[in-house]
CSV table of C-alpha atoms and ligand atoms in Angstrom, one decimal:
chain,number,residue,atom,x,y,z
A,1,UNK,CA,91.4,123.4,-81.0
A,2,UNK,CA,95.3,123.9,-80.8
A,3,UNK,CA,97.6,121.1,-82.0
A,4,UNK,CA,100.6,121.0,-80.3
A,5,UNK,CA,103.6,119.9,-82.5
A,6,UNK,CA,106.8,117.7,-81.3
A,7,UNK,CA,110.3,118.1,-82.5
A,8,UNK,CA,110.1,116.6,-85.8
A,9,UNK,CA,107.1,118.1,-86.8
A,10,UNK,CA,108.7,121.7,-85.6
A,11,UNK,CA,111.5,120.4,-88.2
A,12,UNK,CA,108.9,119.8,-91.3
A,13,UNK,CA,107.5,123.2,-90.8
A,14,UNK,CA,111.0,124.8,-90.2
A,15,UNK,CA,111.7,123.1,-93.6
A,16,UNK,CA,108.7,124.3,-95.2
A,17,UNK,CA,109.4,128.1,-93.8
A,18,UNK,CA,112.9,127.8,-95.3
A,19,UNK,CA,111.3,127.5,-98.8
A,20,UNK,CA,109.3,130.3,-98.3
A,21,UNK,CA,112.3,132.2,-97.2
A,22,UNK,CA,114.2,131.4,-100.1
A,23,UNK,CA,111.5,132.4,-102.5
A,24,UNK,CA,110.4,135.8,-100.6
A,25,UNK,CA,114.4,136.6,-100.7
A,26,UNK,CA,114.2,135.9,-104.6
A,27,UNK,CA,111.2,138.2,-104.9
A,28,UNK,CA,112.9,141.0,-102.8
A,29,UNK,CA,116.1,140.7,-105.2
A,30,UNK,CA,113.6,140.8,-108.3
A,31,UNK,CA,111.3,144.0,-107.3
A,32,UNK,CA,112.6,146.5,-109.2
A,33,UNK,CA,110.8,149.5,-111.2
A,34,UNK,CA,109.1,148.1,-114.5
A,35,UNK,CA,108.3,144.2,-113.3
A,36,UNK,CA,104.5,143.6,-112.6
A,37,UNK,CA,103.3,141.6,-109.8
A,38,UNK,CA,102.0,139.0,-112.2
A,39,UNK,CA,106.2,138.2,-113.0
A,40,UNK,CA,106.6,138.0,-109.3
A,41,UNK,CA,104.0,135.6,-109.0
A,42,UNK,CA,105.2,133.5,-111.5
A,43,UNK,CA,108.9,133.5,-110.2
A,44,UNK,CA,107.4,132.3,-106.9
A,45,UNK,CA,105.0,129.7,-108.2
A,46,UNK,CA,107.9,128.3,-110.2
A,47,UNK,CA,110.2,128.3,-107.3
A,48,UNK,CA,107.9,126.3,-105.3
A,49,UNK,CA,107.5,123.9,-108.1
A,50,UNK,CA,111.3,123.2,-108.3
A,51,UNK,CA,111.1,122.9,-104.6
A,52,UNK,CA,108.5,119.8,-104.4
A,53,UNK,CA,106.3,122.5,-102.8
A,54,UNK,CA,102.7,123.6,-103.4
A,55,UNK,CA,102.1,127.1,-103.0
A,56,UNK,CA,99.8,127.5,-100.1
A,57,UNK,CA,97.4,130.5,-101.2
A,58,UNK,CA,96.6,129.3,-105.0
A,59,UNK,CA,92.7,128.0,-104.8
A,60,UNK,CA,92.5,128.8,-101.5
A,61,UNK,CA,89.0,130.1,-100.8
A,62,UNK,CA,89.6,130.3,-104.9
A,63,UNK,CA,92.3,133.1,-104.4
A,64,UNK,CA,93.5,133.2,-107.7
A,65,UNK,CA,97.5,133.9,-107.1
A,66,UNK,CA,100.6,132.2,-105.4
A,67,UNK,CA,101.6,135.3,-103.8
A,68,UNK,CA,99.4,138.0,-102.0
A,69,UNK,CA,100.6,141.6,-102.7
A,70,UNK,CA,100.0,144.7,-101.2
A,71,UNK,CA,101.3,148.1,-103.0
A,72,UNK,CA,101.1,151.0,-100.8
A,73,UNK,CA,97.5,151.7,-99.3
A,74,UNK,CA,96.5,147.8,-100.2
A,75,UNK,CA,97.1,146.2,-96.8
A,76,UNK,CA,96.7,142.5,-97.4
A,77,UNK,CA,95.6,139.7,-100.6
A,78,UNK,CA,96.2,142.0,-103.8
A,79,UNK,CA,95.7,139.7,-106.5
A,80,UNK,CA,98.9,139.4,-109.1
A,81,UNK,CA,98.3,141.4,-112.2
A,82,UNK,CA,100.1,142.4,-115.5
A,83,UNK,CA,98.7,145.6,-114.9
A,84,UNK,CA,100.4,146.4,-111.3
A,85,UNK,CA,104.0,147.9,-112.2
A,86,UNK,CA,106.2,148.4,-109.4
A,87,UNK,CA,107.4,152.0,-109.8
A,88,UNK,CA,109.8,154.2,-107.8
A,89,UNK,CA,108.9,155.3,-104.2
A,90,UNK,CA,106.1,152.5,-104.0
A,91,UNK,CA,106.1,149.7,-101.1
A,92,UNK,CA,105.3,146.4,-101.6
A,93,UNK,CA,103.9,143.7,-99.4
A,94,UNK,CA,104.6,140.1,-100.4
A,95,UNK,CA,102.7,137.4,-98.6
A,96,UNK,CA,103.7,133.5,-99.1
A,97,UNK,CA,102.8,130.2,-98.1
A,98,UNK,CA,103.8,126.7,-99.3
A,99,UNK,CA,102.6,123.7,-98.6
A,100,UNK,CA,105.5,120.5,-98.3
A,101,UNK,CA,105.5,117.1,-96.9
A,102,UNK,CA,102.3,117.6,-94.9
A,103,UNK,CA,103.3,121.0,-93.4
A,104,UNK,CA,102.7,124.6,-94.0
A,105,UNK,CA,104.9,127.4,-93.7
A,106,UNK,CA,103.6,131.3,-93.9
A,107,UNK,CA,105.6,134.8,-94.0
A,108,UNK,CA,105.6,138.5,-95.1
A,109,UNK,CA,107.4,141.2,-95.7
A,110,UNK,CA,107.0,144.6,-97.2
A,111,UNK,CA,109.8,146.2,-99.1
A,112,UNK,CA,110.6,149.9,-100.5
A,113,UNK,CA,111.2,150.3,-104.0
A,114,UNK,CA,114.0,152.8,-105.1
A,115,UNK,CA,114.0,156.1,-103.6
A,116,UNK,CA,111.2,155.9,-100.7
A,117,UNK,CA,110.8,159.1,-98.0
A,118,UNK,CA,111.4,159.1,-94.5
A,119,UNK,CA,107.8,158.7,-93.5
A,120,UNK,CA,107.2,155.4,-95.8
A,121,UNK,CA,110.6,154.0,-94.1
A,122,UNK,CA,109.5,154.8,-90.6
A,123,UNK,CA,106.3,152.9,-91.3
A,124,UNK,CA,108.2,149.9,-92.7
A,125,UNK,CA,110.8,150.0,-89.3
A,126,UNK,CA,107.6,150.5,-86.9
A,127,UNK,CA,105.8,147.5,-88.5
A,128,UNK,CA,108.7,145.3,-88.4
A,129,UNK,CA,109.9,146.1,-85.3
A,130,UNK,CA,106.1,145.4,-84.1
A,131,UNK,CA,106.4,142.0,-84.9
A,132,UNK,CA,109.4,141.3,-83.1
A,133,UNK,CA,108.2,142.6,-79.8
A,134,UNK,CA,105.5,140.5,-80.7
A,135,UNK,CA,107.7,137.5,-81.0
A,136,UNK,CA,109.4,138.3,-77.8
A,137,UNK,CA,106.4,137.4,-75.9
A,138,UNK,CA,106.2,134.0,-77.7
A,139,UNK,CA,107.1,132.2,-74.6
A,140,UNK,CA,105.8,129.3,-72.4
A,141,UNK,CA,103.7,130.8,-69.4
A,142,UNK,CA,103.1,133.9,-71.3
A,143,UNK,CA,99.3,134.5,-72.4
A,144,UNK,CA,98.1,134.9,-76.6
A,145,UNK,CA,97.2,138.4,-75.8
A,146,UNK,CA,100.5,139.5,-74.2
A,147,UNK,CA,101.7,139.0,-77.8
A,148,UNK,CA,99.0,141.2,-79.2
A,149,UNK,CA,99.6,143.9,-76.8
A,150,UNK,CA,103.3,144.1,-77.3
A,151,UNK,CA,102.6,144.3,-81.0
A,152,UNK,CA,99.6,147.2,-80.5
A,153,UNK,CA,101.3,149.2,-77.6
A,154,UNK,CA,104.6,149.8,-79.9
A,155,UNK,CA,102.7,150.7,-83.1
A,156,UNK,CA,100.4,153.1,-80.9
A,157,UNK,CA,103.2,154.5,-79.4
A,158,UNK,CA,104.4,155.6,-82.4
A,159,UNK,CA,101.1,157.0,-83.9
A,160,UNK,CA,99.9,154.3,-86.0
A,161,UNK,CA,97.2,152.1,-85.8
A,162,UNK,CA,96.7,148.2,-85.8
A,163,UNK,CA,94.6,146.6,-88.8
A,164,UNK,CA,91.8,144.6,-86.9
A,165,UNK,CA,89.8,142.6,-89.7
A,166,UNK,CA,92.6,140.3,-90.6
A,167,UNK,CA,94.8,138.5,-87.7
A,168,UNK,CA,97.4,135.7,-87.3
A,169,UNK,CA,96.8,132.3,-86.9
A,170,UNK,CA,98.0,128.8,-85.8
A,171,UNK,CA,99.8,126.9,-88.6
A,172,UNK,CA,100.7,123.2,-89.2
A,173,UNK,CA,99.2,120.5,-91.0
A,174,UNK,CA,96.9,123.4,-92.0
A,175,UNK,CA,96.9,126.9,-93.0
A,176,UNK,CA,94.8,128.2,-90.4
A,177,UNK,CA,94.7,126.3,-87.1
A,178,UNK,CA,93.5,127.8,-83.7
A,179,UNK,CA,94.5,130.3,-82.4
A,180,UNK,CA,93.5,133.5,-83.5
A,181,UNK,CA,96.5,135.8,-83.0
A,182,UNK,CA,95.2,139.1,-83.1
A,183,UNK,CA,97.6,142.0,-83.2
A,184,UNK,CA,95.6,143.9,-80.3
A,185,UNK,CA,94.1,143.0,-77.3
A,186,UNK,CA,90.5,142.3,-78.3
A,187,UNK,CA,87.7,144.8,-76.2
A,188,UNK,CA,85.9,142.7,-73.3
A,189,UNK,CA,88.6,140.1,-73.6
A,190,UNK,CA,87.8,139.5,-69.7
A,191,UNK,CA,89.9,137.1,-67.7
A,192,UNK,CA,90.6,134.4,-70.6
A,193,UNK,CA,94.1,136.8,-71.9
A,194,UNK,CA,93.7,134.4,-75.0
A,195,UNK,CA,95.2,131.4,-73.2
A,196,UNK,CA,98.4,130.4,-71.8
A,197,UNK,CA,101.0,129.6,-74.5
A,198,UNK,CA,102.3,126.2,-74.2
A,199,UNK,CA,105.9,124.5,-76.2
A,200,UNK,CA,104.8,122.9,-79.6
A,201,UNK,CA,102.5,126.0,-80.6
A,202,UNK,CA,102.9,126.8,-84.0
A,203,UNK,CA,102.0,130.4,-84.7
A,204,UNK,CA,102.2,133.0,-87.7
A,205,UNK,CA,102.3,136.5,-86.2
A,206,UNK,CA,101.3,138.8,-88.7
A,207,UNK,CA,100.5,142.6,-87.4
A,208,UNK,CA,99.2,145.2,-90.6
A,209,UNK,CA,99.9,148.7,-89.6
A,210,UNK,CA,98.2,151.6,-91.2
A,211,UNK,CA,99.9,155.2,-91.1
A,212,UNK,CA,96.3,156.5,-90.9
A,213,UNK,CA,92.7,155.1,-89.7
A,214,UNK,CA,93.2,151.1,-89.0
A,215,UNK,CA,89.9,150.8,-91.3
A,216,UNK,CA,89.9,148.7,-94.3
A,217,UNK,CA,87.6,148.0,-97.2
A,218,UNK,CA,87.7,145.4,-99.9
A,219,UNK,CA,87.6,145.9,-103.6
A,220,UNK,CA,85.4,144.8,-106.0
A,221,UNK,CA,87.4,141.6,-106.8
A,222,UNK,CA,86.6,140.3,-103.3
A,223,UNK,CA,90.1,139.9,-102.5
A,224,UNK,CA,92.3,143.6,-102.5
A,225,UNK,CA,91.8,145.3,-99.0
A,226,UNK,CA,92.4,148.7,-98.9
A,227,UNK,CA,92.8,151.6,-96.4
A,228,UNK,CA,89.5,153.4,-96.3
A,229,UNK,CA,91.3,156.8,-96.1
A,230,UNK,CA,93.9,155.8,-98.7
A,231,UNK,CA,97.0,156.0,-96.3
A,232,UNK,CA,99.6,153.7,-96.7
A,233,UNK,CA,100.2,150.1,-94.6
A,234,UNK,CA,102.4,147.8,-93.8
A,235,UNK,CA,102.7,144.1,-93.0
A,236,UNK,CA,105.4,141.8,-91.9
A,237,UNK,CA,104.9,137.8,-91.0
A,238,UNK,CA,106.9,135.4,-89.4
A,239,UNK,CA,105.8,131.6,-88.3
A,240,UNK,CA,107.2,131.4,-85.1
A,241,UNK,CA,107.3,128.1,-82.8
A,242,UNK,CA,106.7,128.2,-78.9
A,243,UNK,CA,109.3,126.0,-77.4
A,244,UNK,CA,110.7,125.8,-73.9
A,245,UNK,CA,113.8,128.1,-74.2
A,246,UNK,CA,111.4,130.7,-75.9
A,247,UNK,CA,110.4,131.4,-79.5
A,248,UNK,CA,112.1,129.7,-82.6
A,249,UNK,CA,111.5,132.1,-85.6
A,250,UNK,CA,110.9,129.4,-88.3
A,251,UNK,CA,111.0,132.1,-90.8
A,252,UNK,CA,113.9,133.9,-89.8
A,253,UNK,CA,116.1,135.4,-92.6
A,254,UNK,CA,118.6,138.6,-93.5
A,255,UNK,CA,116.3,140.7,-95.4
A,256,UNK,CA,113.8,141.7,-93.2
B,1,MF3,N1,99.1,135.0,-94.9
B,1,MF3,C1,97.8,135.2,-95.0
B,1,MF3,C2,97.1,134.8,-94.4
B,1,MF3,O1,97.6,133.6,-93.2
B,1,MF3,C3,97.6,134.6,-96.4
B,1,MF3,C4,96.0,134.8,-96.9
B,1,MF3,S1,96.0,133.5,-97.9
B,1,MF3,C5,94.7,133.8,-99.3
B,1,MF3,O2,95.5,134.5,-93.7
B,1,MF3,F1,94.7,132.9,-99.7
B,1,MF3,F2,93.4,133.9,-98.4
B,1,MF3,F3,95.0,135.0,-99.4
B,2,CO,CO1,99.5,134.0,-92.1
């Protein structure tokens, strides 16, 4: 069931999203060679508490951290660790959400640390662009899969692949609501085209893009998703409201 949100509810989601944005911006300032993902996670958790917010992912299906990290060939859901030290040339995905006053906000960025080669920078660029191509389609009268196909086309035209294992989602009073928001057009999706987009829908759009094969596997920790071929992966995510006037990016900010 898709829960439509009124204007007040969208503003509440926007204020949760603005805390997420502040925290992700702080994390991207702090990401420097030598820092561990454990330290970054603590910064995020402390900042959330200072803002009267609860980190959304901590405890969700027993996830142990506040932030989901993804270093280099990791795709998503990397658990914070004192042993995971950021170094020059790495890329680091940081996916973060909070809950405050009844509503969730959710966003992710992938940042490059120090000197990163052009091949890697291009992956980040195309992944970020694919998110915005999807967002452009997030307007009334379009279908859900217009978002999916815009993302998929941009990624595949640039020679990369879209991860199938994880998808975006509705968001609001719950972290994960209907509809699921795939970053690809599901095979045999038939006539539905994913259903019509309506004003008041709020969705988290979150493409995960691999340089090589789209296949991922989960490590023994039960969480960390990595590319099967060991190639790099990137992830960007925005929480977006569908309004009469088109997409309203509730997690919009300067760094991505
Ligand atoms: N942004 C991711 C999602 O919406 C975060 C996963 S939360 C976790 O699914 F707790 F399951 F890791
Ligand atoms: Co999400």
